[in-house]
């Protein structure tokens, strides 16, 4: 690769160093409110296996909604296209935890990345596994993708969200009343809260997302994770729905398929080039990492990697 990507990530980290701490750390999950807001990390893993990091790239953080990309991948592997009978593929234009469209749309969530959609995806996975097995299967998948057996779920975060997750409980019960949740609400949410509570570093996360940048195959091991067309479609959903009501703005400024989480992480995919993970806990008004988004905008400006052109 001709570009000096280490210089790119170093530049970004130093340009943002004065601004560390900007945004507001998520506090509706009490355990997340304890995270030091001044942290920042970025890792690029290229499709030819090179890794470039700057900042706190070895500090694990709660991946939260970024997990929805990986659980969707598992659900598609189990249920195939039937997934789309129970969840849509349109941007919602509403907040990640909104309930407003569900009544008019008969309990079918707009897409798999809003909370309602991700809860249905867990219900689909529970069609093949018991709750503890589903969590085990997810962790096994994530360790495989990240090529790291040390990945673990942060139980304190999972418990913290279980104790305060009334909104998600409401979404699940509401969808169950429409017949779009087939399993016990507590079991479905148990899987969902544990999936969100996985702790990863930007280095591990960028490695785990690499198959999406490489037509569905892990370019380092050579193994196929999903077909090329499925990878392309997951990327399309990330681009259109990955940042909730901030998805248009993210496409405008960054121009890459991306998925955010309230832990302050973002996974972005530059198809054919690299998988990028950024992390900074302070969130913008729509719940996406403030500095993480800025970092990715700087990255696509410097590399010309936006899917919309240089
Ligand atoms: O269900 C929730 O509210 C969290 N476990 C995940 C939300 C989230 O990460 C939204 N992303 N920006």
XYZ file of C-alpha atoms and ligand atoms in Angstrom:
322
model
C 0.000 0.000 0.000
C 1.441 3.326 -1.038
C -0.188 5.400 1.669
C 1.511 5.648 5.061
C -1.462 4.528 7.134
C 0.480 4.671 10.397
C 1.053 8.377 9.726
C -2.674 8.763 8.962
C -3.812 7.274 12.297
C -1.077 9.120 14.220
C -2.166 12.413 12.609
C -5.812 11.794 13.490
C -5.009 10.889 17.104
C -2.821 13.943 17.581
C -5.286 16.308 15.841
C -8.026 15.140 18.205
C -5.921 14.971 21.374
C -7.006 18.442 22.563
C -10.640 17.503 22.058
C -10.649 14.268 24.080
C -13.647 14.201 26.397
C -16.045 15.943 23.998
C -19.606 14.649 23.812
C -21.635 12.992 26.517
C -20.946 9.502 27.866
C -24.054 7.243 27.848
C -25.409 7.105 31.371
C -28.736 5.322 30.916
C -26.713 2.120 31.404
C -25.105 3.046 34.760
C -22.021 0.889 34.246
C -21.158 2.784 31.029
C -21.238 6.124 32.877
C -18.136 5.027 34.806
C -15.900 5.002 31.710
C -13.188 7.697 31.458
C -14.462 10.035 28.697
C -10.979 11.159 27.651
C -10.057 7.916 25.926
C -9.602 7.634 22.172
C -8.457 4.825 19.904
C -8.315 4.001 16.222
C -7.201 0.843 14.405
C -7.109 0.119 10.682
C -6.744 -3.516 9.606
C -6.144 -3.742 5.867
C -7.314 -6.630 3.691
C -3.686 -7.649 3.287
C -3.417 -8.081 7.055
C -1.533 -4.959 8.104
C -2.587 -3.308 11.367
C -2.194 0.393 12.202
C -3.274 1.739 15.590
C -3.084 4.952 17.571
C -4.324 5.918 21.025
C -5.863 3.474 23.524
C -6.144 0.620 21.025
C -5.463 -2.059 23.657
C -8.196 -0.900 26.064
C -11.397 -2.980 25.873
C -14.711 -1.096 25.671
C -18.356 -2.161 25.516
C -19.230 -2.725 21.855
C -22.988 -2.346 22.505
C -24.923 -1.888 19.244
C -21.931 -2.743 17.048
C -22.728 -6.323 18.121
C -25.922 -6.091 16.047
C -23.883 -6.497 12.846
C -22.437 -9.784 14.066
C -25.669 -11.194 15.518
C -27.406 -10.360 12.215
C -24.650 -12.297 10.417
C -25.332 -15.313 12.671
C -29.117 -15.042 12.190
C -28.756 -14.865 8.397
C -26.584 -17.976 8.566
C -29.305 -19.803 10.479
C -32.519 -18.516 8.954
C -31.392 -17.113 5.593
C -33.709 -14.757 3.763
C -36.659 -15.622 6.047
C -35.135 -13.070 8.467
C -36.634 -10.363 6.249
C -40.193 -11.533 6.956
C -39.760 -10.315 10.520
C -37.539 -7.256 10.191
C -37.291 -4.576 7.470
C -34.378 -3.029 5.621
C -35.266 0.656 5.675
C -33.696 3.459 7.693
C -35.985 4.423 10.552
C -35.188 8.127 10.856
C -35.889 7.672 14.565
C -33.786 7.109 17.687
C -32.196 3.697 18.291
C -34.652 2.876 21.080
C -37.802 4.381 19.550
C -41.172 2.623 19.736
C -43.199 5.028 17.565
C -43.179 3.134 14.246
C -43.828 -0.283 15.730
C -47.557 0.194 16.260
C -48.297 1.468 12.752
C -46.043 -1.182 11.217
C -47.593 -4.100 13.140
C -44.605 -4.996 15.273
C -42.175 -5.344 12.343
C -39.091 -3.211 13.111
C -37.734 -1.035 10.304
C -34.268 -2.623 10.312
C -32.045 -5.012 12.302
C -29.918 -2.241 13.843
C -32.504 -0.311 15.841
C -33.060 -1.948 19.232
C -36.431 -3.440 18.242
C -34.879 -5.047 15.164
C -31.913 -6.426 17.079
C -34.265 -7.940 19.660
C -36.149 -9.767 16.868
C -32.785 -10.981 15.529
C -32.035 -12.503 18.974
C -35.436 -14.186 18.884
C -34.567 -15.683 15.482
C -31.229 -16.994 16.833
C -33.161 -18.559 19.732
C -34.964 -20.638 17.116
C -31.768 -22.710 16.875
C -30.249 -22.427 20.366
C -31.218 -22.302 24.025
C -30.409 -18.873 25.598
C -27.049 -19.859 27.162
C -26.028 -21.696 23.977
C -26.943 -18.665 21.853
C -24.660 -16.453 23.939
C -21.942 -19.121 23.776
C -22.292 -19.394 20.005
C -22.046 -15.609 19.643
C -18.893 -15.417 21.802
C -17.356 -18.314 19.877
C -18.120 -16.536 16.582
C -16.640 -13.268 17.815
C -13.468 -14.986 19.072
C -13.128 -16.686 15.713
C -13.595 -13.433 13.763
C -11.267 -11.456 16.022
C -8.806 -14.372 16.033
C -8.573 -13.913 19.783
C -9.761 -16.391 22.437
C -9.500 -13.767 25.166
C -12.710 -11.917 24.208
C -15.203 -11.872 27.069
C -18.567 -10.432 27.995
C -18.443 -7.762 30.696
C -20.968 -9.244 33.134
C -21.224 -5.998 35.127
C -22.403 -4.168 31.973
C -24.883 -6.950 31.121
C -26.284 -6.868 34.676
C -26.400 -3.074 34.694
C -28.455 -3.050 31.510
C -30.711 -5.874 32.697
C -31.502 -3.817 35.783
C -32.336 -0.656 33.833
C -33.594 -1.954 30.467
C -37.278 -1.015 30.820
C -37.397 0.513 27.337
C -36.097 -2.658 25.694
C -38.507 -4.730 27.807
C -41.337 -2.545 26.503
C -40.186 -2.967 22.880
C -39.964 -6.749 23.299
C -43.394 -7.075 24.908
C -44.947 -4.804 22.292
C -43.549 -6.927 19.449
C -44.641 -10.090 21.239
C -48.207 -8.732 21.295
C -48.009 -8.568 17.468
C -46.702 -12.140 17.292
C -43.219 -11.051 16.186
C -41.414 -12.443 19.231
C -41.700 -16.191 19.713
C -39.629 -16.778 22.824
C -39.845 -15.703 26.421
C -39.099 -11.954 26.665
C -36.612 -12.438 29.520
C -34.674 -15.026 27.505
C -34.563 -12.879 24.360
C -33.402 -9.833 26.320
C -30.869 -11.957 28.203
C -29.224 -12.802 24.881
C -29.497 -9.198 23.662
C -27.978 -7.599 26.779
C -25.095 -10.087 26.828
C -24.352 -9.592 23.124
C -24.158 -5.815 23.675
C -21.903 -6.237 26.731
C -19.044 -7.868 24.823
C -15.811 -5.988 25.525
C -13.350 -5.492 22.675
C -10.410 -3.278 21.798
C -10.334 -1.345 18.525
C -7.619 -3.759 17.380
C -9.864 -6.780 17.985
C -12.949 -5.099 16.518
C -11.250 -4.007 13.314
C -9.949 -7.566 12.887
C -13.443 -9.007 13.478
C -14.988 -6.763 10.811
C -12.405 -7.595 8.165
C -14.598 -10.146 6.346
C -17.008 -7.319 5.462
C -14.205 -5.467 3.672
C -13.107 -8.604 1.830
C -16.245 -9.927 0.105
C -17.271 -12.114 3.018
C -14.052 -14.118 3.392
C -11.425 -13.612 6.069
C -8.474 -12.544 3.918
C -5.952 -13.613 6.556
C -7.134 -17.183 7.201
C -8.733 -17.549 3.771
C -11.943 -18.998 5.283
C -15.327 -17.853 4.036
C -17.555 -16.265 6.692
C -20.489 -15.275 4.441
C -20.996 -15.102 0.686
C -19.815 -12.004 -1.175
C -23.411 -10.929 -1.843
C -24.322 -11.259 1.842
C -21.316 -9.172 2.876
C -22.316 -6.527 0.326
C -25.846 -6.445 1.727
C -24.737 -6.214 5.346
C -22.557 -3.272 4.280
C -25.578 -1.679 2.562
C -27.577 -1.942 5.782
C -24.710 -0.469 7.787
C -24.516 2.478 5.397
C -28.261 3.198 5.434
C -29.204 2.222 9.003
C -26.005 1.870 11.061
C -26.205 5.282 12.710
C -29.984 5.500 13.270
C -31.300 9.022 12.644
C -27.687 10.095 12.099
C -27.150 7.677 9.179
C -27.564 10.319 6.456
C -25.139 12.644 8.187
C -22.611 9.837 8.659
C -22.841 8.966 4.938
C -22.428 12.658 4.104
C -19.372 13.220 6.291
C -17.679 9.798 6.284
C -19.131 7.873 3.340
C -18.504 4.342 4.630
C -20.761 1.553 5.884
C -20.564 1.945 9.655
C -22.139 0.772 12.875
C -22.024 2.695 16.114
C -22.563 1.707 19.734
C -23.388 3.740 22.842
C -20.101 2.583 24.355
C -18.534 5.082 21.926
C -17.241 2.603 19.366
C -17.785 2.633 15.606
C -16.922 -0.133 13.136
C -16.492 1.175 9.578
C -15.871 -0.814 6.416
C -13.897 0.385 3.396
C -14.797 -2.359 0.895
C -11.755 -3.934 -0.744
C -9.432 -1.893 1.465
C -9.793 -2.145 5.234
C -11.872 -2.531 8.353
C -11.588 0.385 10.767
C -12.558 0.593 14.433
C -12.623 3.826 16.416
C -13.546 4.464 20.027
C -14.174 7.546 22.102
C -16.874 7.356 24.805
C -18.425 10.848 24.405
C -21.539 10.706 22.198
C -23.173 13.284 19.938
C -26.871 14.200 20.091
C -28.016 11.084 18.238
C -25.988 8.690 20.391
C -22.981 8.107 18.126
C -19.355 8.700 19.147
C -18.561 12.398 18.630
C -14.791 12.115 18.172
C -15.096 8.683 16.566
C -17.205 10.178 13.791
C -14.747 13.062 13.354
C -11.840 10.615 13.227
C -13.507 8.632 10.453
C -14.265 11.804 8.515
C -10.591 12.741 8.731
C -9.670 9.232 7.642
C -11.807 9.237 4.494
C -10.638 12.767 3.663
C -7.027 11.638 3.871
C -7.367 8.236 2.203
C -10.093 8.852 -0.382
C -11.777 5.650 0.848
C -15.368 6.962 0.871
C -17.565 4.628 -1.180
C -18.848 7.757 -2.931
C -15.462 8.728 -4.362
C -12.395 10.595 -3.216
O -30.154 -1.564 24.018
C -29.464 -0.582 24.255
O -29.932 0.509 24.512
C -27.958 -0.778 24.220
N -27.593 -2.102 24.666
C -27.393 -0.586 22.852
C -27.762 0.733 22.213
C -26.728 1.270 21.307
O -25.563 0.946 21.371
C -27.157 2.354 20.386
N -26.043 2.832 19.600
N -25.595 3.856 19.314
